[in-house]
Amino acid sequence: MRLPHIVSSEQFTDTTLLESLFKVAREMEELDHKGPLPQLLSGKILASLFYEPSTRTRFSFESACLKLGGRVISTENAREFSSVSKGETLEDTIRVIGGYADVIVMRHFEQGAAARAAQVSPVPIINAGDGVGDHPTQGLLDLYTIQKNLGRVSGIRVTVAGDLLNGRTVHSLLKFTALYEGVSFDLVSPPELSLPSGYLDFFRTRNISFRVFEELAPVLPEADVVYMTRVQKERFASVAQYDELKNAFVLTPALVTTMKPNSLIMHPLPRNAEIAPEVDTDSRARYFEQARNGLYVRMALLDQIFNGIN
Ligand code: NCD
């Protein structure tokens, strides 16, 4: 079996696919430390097509491909540097790039753009973030980080805090985590940035327990994972409203002392002020490891796309 396009977190409907992906990611991690890496993508070309800024996602996909022997063609500012600036439609761009590459990793500013691309693409599309929608590969690496550090996902209590309205990584992580037994969610945001109601309906139909808070302090002592997010400035129509909300929650060393000793502090990065830099040396801080894990999860995904799932 091969993975088709990876467009939405909802494509993964049970934990079996996740577990087999994590097993390969773990193997990639070990091989990367020991070397040499098998050249599993030899002869393949990955195109990265980014209409929005990226550091981790683009570089880790490109590095994953190169490490496994594939090659990369790339545009990091497709809005300006591709034929979009000449009025080309996304569909036409994808049809054309699909003739030059074996897989397209795409980040776009519109929700649903990856699904549109997948409709016409002759090669697999990987959604590297579509507007405020989904960021499935980030959700996968987040879950891999949880699984690796806690040894389980079932039964955990996850706090997500910050911009739950616009933060696509939160959307993906919640959907993936919800596939596991007995998980519960604490949703912490200002009312203006609360999780879209569709997610709450989804939790209710699946009997997943969740609580809504406007403050961080009350939930920290119970959390197994505290997942902080950036207030997504680029989604705001008004700078004044962004300025009002941007520092809604700051995880300080004092707050961290109230957390369980074996809990995890996570963040998809980039970080602004929401985690104080002094927290970085706390043994629970996992965000830089999380970014590194993106490399292994993306190596595993590319391997499964091209070589099938064992
Ligand atoms: C995130 C994104 O682009 O959604 N970054 C990432 O891929 N790690 C998070 C963000 O921009 O806040």
PDB file of C-alpha atoms and ligand atoms in Angstrom:
ATOM      1  CA  MET A   1       0.000   0.000   0.000  1.00  0.00           C
ATOM      2  CA  ARG A   2       1.220   3.509  -0.797  1.00  0.00           C
ATOM      3  CA  LEU A   3       0.234   6.789   0.762  1.00  0.00           C
ATOM      4  CA  PRO A   4      -1.697   8.916  -1.728  1.00  0.00           C
ATOM      5  CA  HIS A   5      -1.796  12.712  -1.442  1.00  0.00           C
ATOM      6  CA  ILE A   6      -1.446  13.935   2.131  1.00  0.00           C
ATOM      7  CA  VAL A   7      -3.952  16.722   2.119  1.00  0.00           C
ATOM      8  CA  SER A   8      -5.863  16.516   5.371  1.00  0.00           C
ATOM      9  CA  SER A   9      -5.427  15.087   8.862  1.00  0.00           C
ATOM     10  CA  GLU A  10      -8.832  13.482   8.433  1.00  0.00           C
ATOM     11  CA  GLN A  11      -7.382  11.044   5.925  1.00  0.00           C
ATOM     12  CA  PHE A  12      -5.887   9.161   8.859  1.00  0.00           C
ATOM     13  CA  THR A  13      -8.922   7.462  10.339  1.00  0.00           C
ATOM     14  CA  ASP A  14      -7.263   5.109  12.807  1.00  0.00           C
ATOM     15  CA  THR A  15      -4.003   4.802  14.664  1.00  0.00           C
ATOM     16  CA  THR A  16      -2.580   1.919  12.593  1.00  0.00           C
ATOM     17  CA  LEU A  17      -1.214   4.187   9.848  1.00  0.00           C
ATOM     18  CA  LEU A  18       0.207   6.549  12.455  1.00  0.00           C
ATOM     19  CA  GLU A  19       1.930   3.777  14.353  1.00  0.00           C
ATOM     20  CA  SER A  20       3.516   2.343  11.210  1.00  0.00           C
ATOM     21  CA  LEU A  21       4.712   5.813  10.226  1.00  0.00           C
ATOM     22  CA  PHE A  22       6.204   6.388  13.690  1.00  0.00           C
ATOM     23  CA  LYS A  23       8.017   3.061  13.514  1.00  0.00           C
ATOM     24  CA  VAL A  24       9.680   4.118  10.261  1.00  0.00           C
ATOM     25  CA  ALA A  25      10.434   7.574  11.688  1.00  0.00           C
ATOM     26  CA  ARG A  26      12.159   5.920  14.644  1.00  0.00           C
ATOM     27  CA  GLU A  27      14.229   3.793  12.252  1.00  0.00           C
ATOM     28  CA  MET A  28      15.162   6.901  10.245  1.00  0.00           C
ATOM     29  CA  GLU A  29      16.250   8.610  13.436  1.00  0.00           C
ATOM     30  CA  GLU A  30      18.487   5.672  14.376  1.00  0.00           C
ATOM     31  CA  LEU A  31      19.933   5.397  10.868  1.00  0.00           C
ATOM     32  CA  ASP A  32      20.594   9.127  10.783  1.00  0.00           C
ATOM     33  CA  HIS A  33      22.643   8.817  13.968  1.00  0.00           C
ATOM     34  CA  LYS A  34      24.506   5.688  12.871  1.00  0.00           C
ATOM     35  CA  GLY A  35      24.615   6.189   9.098  1.00  0.00           C
ATOM     36  CA  PRO A  36      24.853   5.495   6.261  1.00  0.00           C
ATOM     37  CA  LEU A  37      21.317   6.326   5.263  1.00  0.00           C
ATOM     38  CA  PRO A  38      19.729   4.097   2.618  1.00  0.00           C
ATOM     39  CA  GLN A  39      19.224   6.003  -0.633  1.00  0.00           C
ATOM     40  CA  LEU A  40      15.542   5.167  -0.778  1.00  0.00           C
ATOM     41  CA  LEU A  41      14.576   8.178  -2.873  1.00  0.00           C
ATOM     42  CA  SER A  42      17.312   7.831  -5.460  1.00  0.00           C
ATOM     43  CA  GLY A  43      16.134   9.274  -8.793  1.00  0.00           C
ATOM     44  CA  LYS A  44      13.152  11.074  -7.231  1.00  0.00           C
ATOM     45  CA  ILE A  45      12.607  14.813  -7.381  1.00  0.00           C
ATOM     46  CA  LEU A  46      10.701  16.733  -4.720  1.00  0.00           C
ATOM     47  CA  ALA A  47       9.285  20.148  -5.650  1.00  0.00           C
ATOM     48  CA  SER A  48       8.627  22.511  -2.787  1.00  0.00           C
ATOM     49  CA  LEU A  49       6.159  25.208  -3.640  1.00  0.00           C
ATOM     50  CA  PHE A  50       5.666  27.684  -0.803  1.00  0.00           C
ATOM     51  CA  TYR A  51       3.254  30.604  -1.104  1.00  0.00           C
ATOM     52  CA  GLU A  52       3.760  31.491   2.578  1.00  0.00           C
ATOM     53  CA  PRO A  53       6.914  31.811   4.698  1.00  0.00           C
ATOM     54  CA  SER A  54       8.449  28.700   6.209  1.00  0.00           C
ATOM     55  CA  THR A  55      11.653  27.689   7.924  1.00  0.00           C
ATOM     56  CA  ARG A  56      11.168  24.270   9.499  1.00  0.00           C
ATOM     57  CA  THR A  57       8.668  22.705   7.141  1.00  0.00           C
ATOM     58  CA  ARG A  58      10.452  23.525   3.900  1.00  0.00           C
ATOM     59  CA  PHE A  59      13.977  22.880   5.107  1.00  0.00           C
ATOM     60  CA  SER A  60      13.088  19.634   6.871  1.00  0.00           C
ATOM     61  CA  PHE A  61      11.231  18.272   3.827  1.00  0.00           C
ATOM     62  CA  GLU A  62      14.110  19.234   1.556  1.00  0.00           C
ATOM     63  CA  SER A  63      16.684  17.834   3.958  1.00  0.00           C
ATOM     64  CA  ALA A  64      14.651  14.622   4.359  1.00  0.00           C
ATOM     65  CA  CYS A  65      14.587  14.160   0.591  1.00  0.00           C
ATOM     66  CA  LEU A  66      18.291  14.928   0.127  1.00  0.00           C
ATOM     67  CA  LYS A  67      19.358  12.647   2.972  1.00  0.00           C
ATOM     68  CA  LEU A  68      17.510   9.741   1.346  1.00  0.00           C
ATOM     69  CA  GLY A  69      19.172  10.341  -2.015  1.00  0.00           C
ATOM     70  CA  GLY A  70      16.445  12.351  -3.751  1.00  0.00           C
ATOM     71  CA  ARG A  71      16.795  15.782  -5.310  1.00  0.00           C
ATOM     72  CA  VAL A  72      14.915  19.018  -4.730  1.00  0.00           C
ATOM     73  CA  ILE A  73      13.570  21.878  -6.824  1.00  0.00           C
ATOM     74  CA  SER A  74      12.157  24.734  -4.844  1.00  0.00           C
ATOM     75  CA  THR A  75      10.478  28.112  -4.716  1.00  0.00           C
ATOM     76  CA  GLU A  76      10.204  29.696  -1.307  1.00  0.00           C
ATOM     77  CA  ASN A  77       8.157  32.684  -2.342  1.00  0.00           C
ATOM     78  CA  ALA A  78       5.796  31.331  -4.939  1.00  0.00           C
ATOM     79  CA  ARG A  79       3.435  34.282  -4.670  1.00  0.00           C
ATOM     80  CA  GLU A  80       6.123  36.503  -6.127  1.00  0.00           C
ATOM     81  CA  PHE A  81       8.517  34.158  -7.918  1.00  0.00           C
ATOM     82  CA  SER A  82       6.173  31.771  -9.720  1.00  0.00           C
ATOM     83  CA  SER A  83       3.815  32.427 -12.599  1.00  0.00           C
ATOM     84  CA  VAL A  84       1.058  33.231 -10.089  1.00  0.00           C
ATOM     85  CA  SER A  85       2.371  36.770 -10.388  1.00  0.00           C
ATOM     86  CA  LYS A  86       1.488  36.523 -14.099  1.00  0.00           C
ATOM     87  CA  GLY A  87      -2.036  35.396 -13.281  1.00  0.00           C
ATOM     88  CA  GLU A  88      -1.613  31.624 -13.562  1.00  0.00           C
ATOM     89  CA  THR A  89      -4.112  29.508 -11.633  1.00  0.00           C
ATOM     90  CA  LEU A  90      -2.971  27.108  -8.924  1.00  0.00           C
ATOM     91  CA  GLU A  91      -4.353  24.244 -10.995  1.00  0.00           C
ATOM     92  CA  ASP A  92      -2.227  25.093 -14.028  1.00  0.00           C
ATOM     93  CA  THR A  93       0.891  25.567 -11.896  1.00  0.00           C
ATOM     94  CA  ILE A  94       0.387  22.164 -10.295  1.00  0.00           C
ATOM     95  CA  ARG A  95      -0.225  20.400 -13.620  1.00  0.00           C
ATOM     96  CA  VAL A  96       3.036  21.832 -14.919  1.00  0.00           C
ATOM     97  CA  ILE A  97       5.203  21.184 -11.837  1.00  0.00           C
ATOM     98  CA  GLY A  98       3.721  17.687 -11.657  1.00  0.00           C
ATOM     99  CA  GLY A  99       5.470  17.069 -14.990  1.00  0.00           C
ATOM    100  CA  TYR A 100       8.867  17.977 -13.523  1.00  0.00           C
ATOM    101  CA  ALA A 101       8.722  16.414 -10.051  1.00  0.00           C
ATOM    102  CA  ASP A 102       7.661  13.159  -8.391  1.00  0.00           C
ATOM    103  CA  VAL A 103       6.068  14.780  -5.351  1.00  0.00           C
ATOM    104  CA  ILE A 104       4.947  18.344  -4.578  1.00  0.00           C
ATOM    105  CA  VAL A 105       5.149  19.775  -1.063  1.00  0.00           C
ATOM    106  CA  MET A 106       2.918  22.809  -1.034  1.00  0.00           C
ATOM    107  CA  ARG A 107       2.105  25.573   1.435  1.00  0.00           C
ATOM    108  CA  HIS A 108      -0.655  27.982   0.486  1.00  0.00           C
ATOM    109  CA  PHE A 109      -2.494  30.889   2.079  1.00  0.00           C
ATOM    110  CA  GLU A 110      -5.979  29.563   1.242  1.00  0.00           C
ATOM    111  CA  GLN A 111      -7.738  26.835   3.167  1.00  0.00           C
ATOM    112  CA  GLY A 112      -8.573  24.031   0.749  1.00  0.00           C
ATOM    113  CA  ALA A 113      -5.783  24.875  -1.714  1.00  0.00           C
ATOM    114  CA  ALA A 114      -4.003  21.543  -1.192  1.00  0.00           C
ATOM    115  CA  ALA A 115      -7.225  19.662  -1.902  1.00  0.00           C
ATOM    116  CA  ARG A 116      -7.654  21.677  -5.112  1.00  0.00           C
ATOM    117  CA  ALA A 117      -4.082  20.884  -6.115  1.00  0.00           C
ATOM    118  CA  ALA A 118      -4.620  17.178  -5.435  1.00  0.00           C
ATOM    119  CA  GLN A 119      -7.612  17.164  -7.815  1.00  0.00           C
ATOM    120  CA  VAL A 120      -5.387  17.931 -10.801  1.00  0.00           C
ATOM    121  CA  SER A 121      -1.929  16.788  -9.769  1.00  0.00           C
ATOM    122  CA  PRO A 122      -0.343  13.853 -11.584  1.00  0.00           C
ATOM    123  CA  VAL A 123       1.963  13.286  -8.559  1.00  0.00           C
ATOM    124  CA  PRO A 124       1.347  13.160  -4.794  1.00  0.00           C
ATOM    125  CA  ILE A 125       0.622  16.491  -3.109  1.00  0.00           C
ATOM    126  CA  ILE A 126       1.730  17.007   0.479  1.00  0.00           C
ATOM    127  CA  ASN A 127      -0.093  19.788   2.286  1.00  0.00           C
ATOM    128  CA  ALA A 128       2.522  21.797   4.180  1.00  0.00           C
ATOM    129  CA  GLY A 129      -0.154  24.141   5.547  1.00  0.00           C
ATOM    130  CA  ASP A 130      -3.241  25.580   3.855  1.00  0.00           C
ATOM    131  CA  GLY A 131      -4.245  28.930   5.338  1.00  0.00           C
ATOM    132  CA  VAL A 132      -5.997  28.502   8.664  1.00  0.00           C
ATOM    133  CA  GLY A 133      -6.992  24.949   7.740  1.00  0.00           C
ATOM    134  CA  ASP A 134      -4.687  22.045   8.294  1.00  0.00           C
ATOM    135  CA  HIS A 135      -0.981  21.204   8.559  1.00  0.00           C
ATOM    136  CA  PRO A 136      -1.065  17.411   8.636  1.00  0.00           C
ATOM    137  CA  THR A 137       2.669  16.701   8.605  1.00  0.00           C
ATOM    138  CA  GLN A 138       3.172  19.056  11.564  1.00  0.00           C
ATOM    139  CA  GLY A 139       0.413  17.210  13.432  1.00  0.00           C
ATOM    140  CA  LEU A 140       2.215  13.953  12.710  1.00  0.00           C
ATOM    141  CA  LEU A 141       5.550  15.181  13.995  1.00  0.00           C
ATOM    142  CA  ASP A 142       3.873  16.649  17.064  1.00  0.00           C
ATOM    143  CA  LEU A 143       2.241  13.330  17.838  1.00  0.00           C
ATOM    144  CA  TYR A 144       5.490  11.468  17.172  1.00  0.00           C
ATOM    145  CA  THR A 145       7.184  13.750  19.724  1.00  0.00           C
ATOM    146  CA  ILE A 146       4.480  12.981  22.283  1.00  0.00           C
ATOM    147  CA  GLN A 147       4.620   9.243  21.651  1.00  0.00           C
ATOM    148  CA  LYS A 148       8.417   9.202  21.819  1.00  0.00           C
ATOM    149  CA  ASN A 149       8.643  11.162  25.054  1.00  0.00           C
ATOM    150  CA  LEU A 150       5.635   9.908  26.982  1.00  0.00           C
ATOM    151  CA  GLY A 151       5.635   6.393  25.549  1.00  0.00           C
ATOM    152  CA  ARG A 152       1.904   6.643  24.835  1.00  0.00           C
ATOM    153  CA  VAL A 153      -0.806   8.906  23.497  1.00  0.00           C
ATOM    154  CA  SER A 154      -3.856   7.103  24.899  1.00  0.00           C
ATOM    155  CA  GLY A 155      -5.233   8.605  28.079  1.00  0.00           C
ATOM    156  CA  ILE A 156      -3.248  11.832  28.004  1.00  0.00           C
ATOM    157  CA  ARG A 157      -4.550  15.302  28.841  1.00  0.00           C
ATOM    158  CA  VAL A 158      -3.429  17.878  26.277  1.00  0.00           C
ATOM    159  CA  THR A 159      -3.584  21.630  26.795  1.00  0.00           C
ATOM    160  CA  VAL A 160      -3.510  23.719  23.629  1.00  0.00           C
ATOM    161  CA  ALA A 161      -3.084  27.444  24.211  1.00  0.00           C
ATOM    162  CA  GLY A 162      -2.962  30.595  22.122  1.00  0.00           C
ATOM    163  CA  ASP A 163      -4.547  31.187  18.748  1.00  0.00           C
ATOM    164  CA  LEU A 164      -6.869  28.213  18.433  1.00  0.00           C
ATOM    165  CA  LEU A 165      -8.922  29.934  15.756  1.00  0.00           C
ATOM    166  CA  ASN A 166      -6.171  30.456  13.197  1.00  0.00           C
ATOM    167  CA  GLY A 167      -3.496  28.002  14.283  1.00  0.00           C
ATOM    168  CA  ARG A 168      -3.585  25.223  11.724  1.00  0.00           C
ATOM    169  CA  THR A 169      -1.076  23.101  13.653  1.00  0.00           C
ATOM    170  CA  VAL A 170      -3.490  22.927  16.588  1.00  0.00           C
ATOM    171  CA  HIS A 171      -6.268  21.833  14.238  1.00  0.00           C
ATOM    172  CA  SER A 172      -4.155  18.984  12.913  1.00  0.00           C
ATOM    173  CA  LEU A 173      -2.813  17.905  16.296  1.00  0.00           C
ATOM    174  CA  LEU A 174      -6.287  17.749  17.849  1.00  0.00           C
ATOM    175  CA  LYS A 175      -7.645  15.638  15.000  1.00  0.00           C
ATOM    176  CA  PHE A 176      -4.762  13.158  15.216  1.00  0.00           C
ATOM    177  CA  THR A 177      -4.773  12.944  19.005  1.00  0.00           C
ATOM    178  CA  ALA A 178      -8.542  12.362  18.998  1.00  0.00           C
ATOM    179  CA  LEU A 179      -7.922   8.999  17.318  1.00  0.00           C
ATOM    180  CA  TYR A 180      -6.480   7.636  20.567  1.00  0.00           C
ATOM    181  CA  GLU A 181      -8.485   6.209  23.486  1.00  0.00           C
ATOM    182  CA  GLY A 182      -9.257   8.266  26.563  1.00  0.00           C
ATOM    183  CA  VAL A 183      -7.597  11.542  25.577  1.00  0.00           C
ATOM    184  CA  SER A 184      -8.920  14.847  26.891  1.00  0.00           C
ATOM    185  CA  PHE A 185      -8.328  18.410  25.805  1.00  0.00           C
ATOM    186  CA  ASP A 186      -8.074  21.736  27.630  1.00  0.00           C
ATOM    187  CA  LEU A 187      -8.576  24.561  25.149  1.00  0.00           C
ATOM    188  CA  VAL A 188      -7.081  27.846  26.351  1.00  0.00           C
ATOM    189  CA  SER A 189      -7.576  31.015  24.325  1.00  0.00           C
ATOM    190  CA  PRO A 190      -9.038  34.498  24.463  1.00  0.00           C
ATOM    191  CA  PRO A 191     -12.699  34.292  23.356  1.00  0.00           C
ATOM    192  CA  GLU A 192     -11.790  36.036  20.078  1.00  0.00           C
ATOM    193  CA  LEU A 193      -9.375  33.229  19.199  1.00  0.00           C
ATOM    194  CA  SER A 194     -11.339  30.196  20.308  1.00  0.00           C
ATOM    195  CA  LEU A 195     -11.373  26.889  18.453  1.00  0.00           C
ATOM    196  CA  PRO A 196     -13.928  26.834  15.586  1.00  0.00           C
ATOM    197  CA  SER A 197     -17.161  25.217  16.749  1.00  0.00           C
ATOM    198  CA  GLY A 198     -16.886  22.380  14.211  1.00  0.00           C
ATOM    199  CA  TYR A 199     -14.067  20.917  16.318  1.00  0.00           C
ATOM    200  CA  LEU A 200     -16.188  21.014  19.452  1.00  0.00           C
ATOM    201  CA  ASP A 201     -19.007  19.233  17.612  1.00  0.00           C
ATOM    202  CA  PHE A 202     -16.495  16.644  16.439  1.00  0.00           C
ATOM    203  CA  PHE A 203     -15.339  16.062  20.055  1.00  0.00           C
ATOM    204  CA  ARG A 204     -18.929  15.728  21.237  1.00  0.00           C
ATOM    205  CA  THR A 205     -19.859  13.154  18.589  1.00  0.00           C
ATOM    206  CA  ARG A 206     -16.765  11.132  19.499  1.00  0.00           C
ATOM    207  CA  ASN A 207     -17.344  11.486  23.262  1.00  0.00           C
ATOM    208  CA  ILE A 208     -13.998  13.186  23.757  1.00  0.00           C
ATOM    209  CA  SER A 209     -13.904  15.248  26.907  1.00  0.00           C
ATOM    210  CA  PHE A 210     -12.786  18.854  26.581  1.00  0.00           C
ATOM    211  CA  ARG A 211     -12.836  21.994  28.689  1.00  0.00           C
ATOM    212  CA  VAL A 212     -12.605  25.616  27.598  1.00  0.00           C
ATOM    213  CA  PHE A 213     -10.529  28.168  29.542  1.00  0.00           C
ATOM    214  CA  GLU A 214      -9.477  31.764  29.177  1.00  0.00           C
ATOM    215  CA  GLU A 215      -6.479  31.348  31.463  1.00  0.00           C
ATOM    216  CA  LEU A 216      -3.475  29.113  31.413  1.00  0.00           C
ATOM    217  CA  ALA A 217      -2.674  28.731  35.122  1.00  0.00           C
ATOM    218  CA  PRO A 218      -5.624  26.488  36.149  1.00  0.00           C
ATOM    219  CA  VAL A 219      -4.897  23.749  33.605  1.00  0.00           C
ATOM    220  CA  LEU A 220      -1.122  23.438  33.944  1.00  0.00           C
ATOM    221  CA  PRO A 221      -0.937  21.115  36.991  1.00  0.00           C
ATOM    222  CA  GLU A 222      -3.026  18.465  35.222  1.00  0.00           C
ATOM    223  CA  ALA A 223      -1.534  18.625  31.735  1.00  0.00           C
ATOM    224  CA  ASP A 224       0.596  15.876  30.209  1.00  0.00           C
ATOM    225  CA  VAL A 225       1.299  18.110  27.210  1.00  0.00           C
ATOM    226  CA  VAL A 226       1.195  21.898  27.063  1.00  0.00           C
ATOM    227  CA  TYR A 227       1.164  22.979  23.431  1.00  0.00           C
ATOM    228  CA  MET A 228       1.711  26.721  23.100  1.00  0.00           C
ATOM    229  CA  THR A 229       1.060  28.588  19.850  1.00  0.00           C
ATOM    230  CA  ARG A 230       1.808  31.942  18.299  1.00  0.00           C
ATOM    231  CA  VAL A 231      -1.001  34.429  17.734  1.00  0.00           C
ATOM    232  CA  GLN A 232      -1.140  34.364  13.929  1.00  0.00           C
ATOM    233  CA  LYS A 233      -0.508  37.995  13.048  1.00  0.00           C
ATOM    234  CA  GLU A 234      -0.873  37.403   9.316  1.00  0.00           C
ATOM    235  CA  ARG A 235      -4.536  36.360   9.746  1.00  0.00           C
ATOM    236  CA  PHE A 236      -5.623  39.600  11.459  1.00  0.00           C
ATOM    237  CA  ALA A 237      -7.377  42.387   9.594  1.00  0.00           C
ATOM    238  CA  SER A 238      -6.480  44.898  12.299  1.00  0.00           C
ATOM    239  CA  VAL A 239      -3.015  45.430  13.784  1.00  0.00           C
ATOM    240  CA  ALA A 240      -4.627  46.954  16.878  1.00  0.00           C
ATOM    241  CA  GLN A 241      -6.554  43.757  17.566  1.00  0.00           C
ATOM    242  CA  TYR A 242      -3.425  41.689  17.073  1.00  0.00           C
ATOM    243  CA  ASP A 243      -1.493  43.932  19.485  1.00  0.00           C
ATOM    244  CA  GLU A 244      -4.237  43.479  22.056  1.00  0.00           C
ATOM    245  CA  LEU A 245      -4.138  39.689  21.854  1.00  0.00           C
ATOM    246  CA  LYS A 246      -0.549  38.859  20.948  1.00  0.00           C
ATOM    247  CA  ASN A 247       0.654  38.351  24.504  1.00  0.00           C
ATOM    248  CA  ALA A 248      -2.532  36.745  25.807  1.00  0.00           C
ATOM    249  CA  PHE A 249      -0.567  33.851  27.325  1.00  0.00           C
ATOM    250  CA  VAL A 250       3.052  33.664  28.300  1.00  0.00           C
ATOM    251  CA  LEU A 251       4.488  30.492  29.765  1.00  0.00           C
ATOM    252  CA  THR A 252       6.939  31.747  32.377  1.00  0.00           C
ATOM    253  CA  PRO A 253       9.366  29.751  34.554  1.00  0.00           C
ATOM    254  CA  ALA A 254       7.043  30.413  37.523  1.00  0.00           C
ATOM    255  CA  LEU A 255       4.096  28.838  35.702  1.00  0.00           C
ATOM    256  CA  VAL A 256       6.225  25.896  34.590  1.00  0.00           C
ATOM    257  CA  THR A 257       6.937  25.018  38.226  1.00  0.00           C
ATOM    258  CA  THR A 258       3.241  24.120  38.579  1.00  0.00           C
ATOM    259  CA  MET A 259       3.467  21.481  35.826  1.00  0.00           C
ATOM    260  CA  LYS A 260       3.916  17.722  36.341  1.00  0.00           C
ATOM    261  CA  PRO A 261       7.553  16.585  36.368  1.00  0.00           C
ATOM    262  CA  ASN A 262       7.088  14.311  33.341  1.00  0.00           C
ATOM    263  CA  SER A 263       4.944  16.597  31.225  1.00  0.00           C
ATOM    264  CA  LEU A 264       5.998  18.114  27.894  1.00  0.00           C
ATOM    265  CA  ILE A 265       6.154  21.727  26.751  1.00  0.00           C
ATOM    266  CA  MET A 266       5.669  21.911  23.015  1.00  0.00           C
ATOM    267  CA  HIS A 267       5.389  24.603  20.349  1.00  0.00           C
ATOM    268  CA  PRO A 268       5.312  24.238  16.545  1.00  0.00           C
ATOM    269  CA  LEU A 269       7.592  27.312  16.298  1.00  0.00           C
ATOM    270  CA  PRO A 270       8.202  30.055  15.324  1.00  0.00           C
ATOM    271  CA  ARG A 271       7.817  31.406  18.851  1.00  0.00           C
ATOM    272  CA  ASN A 272       7.162  35.016  19.732  1.00  0.00           C
ATOM    273  CA  ALA A 273       6.655  35.902  23.402  1.00  0.00           C
ATOM    274  CA  GLU A 274       4.440  32.954  24.387  1.00  0.00           C
ATOM    275  CA  ILE A 275       7.235  30.896  25.933  1.00  0.00           C
ATOM    276  CA  ALA A 276       9.807  32.813  27.966  1.00  0.00           C
ATOM    277  CA  PRO A 277      13.354  31.967  26.773  1.00  0.00           C
ATOM    278  CA  GLU A 278      14.315  30.932  30.340  1.00  0.00           C
ATOM    279  CA  VAL A 279      11.976  27.947  29.935  1.00  0.00           C
ATOM    280  CA  ASP A 280      14.214  26.535  27.172  1.00  0.00           C
ATOM    281  CA  THR A 281      16.570  24.862  29.643  1.00  0.00           C
ATOM    282  CA  ASP A 282      13.746  23.112  31.523  1.00  0.00           C
ATOM    283  CA  SER A 283      13.891  19.355  30.916  1.00  0.00           C
ATOM    284  CA  ARG A 284      10.225  19.426  29.892  1.00  0.00           C
ATOM    285  CA  ALA A 285      10.845  21.858  27.012  1.00  0.00           C
ATOM    286  CA  ARG A 286      10.609  19.799  23.823  1.00  0.00           C
ATOM    287  CA  TYR A 287      10.095  22.337  21.045  1.00  0.00           C
ATOM    288  CA  PHE A 288      13.559  22.165  19.502  1.00  0.00           C
ATOM    289  CA  GLU A 289      13.523  18.384  19.600  1.00  0.00           C
ATOM    290  CA  GLN A 290      10.034  18.597  18.077  1.00  0.00           C
ATOM    291  CA  ALA A 291      11.406  20.596  15.121  1.00  0.00           C
ATOM    292  CA  ARG A 292      14.195  18.038  14.698  1.00  0.00           C
ATOM    293  CA  ASN A 293      11.645  15.202  14.760  1.00  0.00           C
ATOM    294  CA  GLY A 294      10.052  16.835  11.722  1.00  0.00           C
ATOM    295  CA  LEU A 295      13.009  15.631   9.714  1.00  0.00           C
ATOM    296  CA  TYR A 296      12.516  11.974  10.681  1.00  0.00           C
ATOM    297  CA  VAL A 297       8.748  12.000  10.270  1.00  0.00           C
ATOM    298  CA  ARG A 298       9.115  13.595   6.829  1.00  0.00           C
ATOM    299  CA  MET A 299      11.784  11.068   5.831  1.00  0.00           C
ATOM    300  CA  ALA A 300       9.340   8.340   6.868  1.00  0.00           C
ATOM    301  CA  LEU A 301       6.484   9.947   4.938  1.00  0.00           C
ATOM    302  CA  LEU A 302       8.516  10.298   1.757  1.00  0.00           C
ATOM    303  CA  ASP A 303       9.673   6.696   2.088  1.00  0.00           C
ATOM    304  CA  GLN A 304       6.094   5.499   2.514  1.00  0.00           C
ATOM    305  CA  ILE A 305       4.865   7.589  -0.403  1.00  0.00           C
ATOM    306  CA  PHE A 306       7.453   6.169  -2.788  1.00  0.00           C
ATOM    307  CA  ASN A 307       8.144   2.717  -1.415  1.00  0.00           C
ATOM    308  CA  GLY A 308       4.844   1.780   0.203  1.00  0.00           C
ATOM    309  CA  ILE A 309       3.833   0.918   3.750  1.00  0.00           C
ATOM    310  CA  ASN A 310       5.150  -2.274   5.315  1.00  0.00           C
TER     311      ASN A 310
HETATM  312  C1  NCD B   1       3.473  26.761  11.849  1.00  0.00           C
HETATM  313  C2  NCD B   1       2.670  27.024  10.609  1.00  0.00           C
HETATM  314  O1  NCD B   1       3.210  27.415   9.581  1.00  0.00           O
HETATM  315  O2  NCD B   1       1.471  26.803  10.686  1.00  0.00           O
HETATM  316  N1  NCD B   1       4.824  26.641  11.638  1.00  0.00           N
HETATM  317  C3  NCD B   1       5.342  25.396  11.354  1.00  0.00           C
HETATM  318  O3  NCD B   1       5.098  24.844  10.307  1.00  0.00           O
HETATM  319  N2  NCD B   1       6.086  24.813  12.305  1.00  0.00           N
HETATM  320  C4  NCD B   1       3.114  27.557  13.026  1.00  0.00           C
HETATM  321  C5  NCD B   1       3.076  29.057  12.930  1.00  0.00           C
HETATM  322  O4  NCD B   1       3.358  29.648  11.903  1.00  0.00           O
HETATM  323  O5  NCD B   1       2.749  29.661  13.951  1.00  0.00           O
END
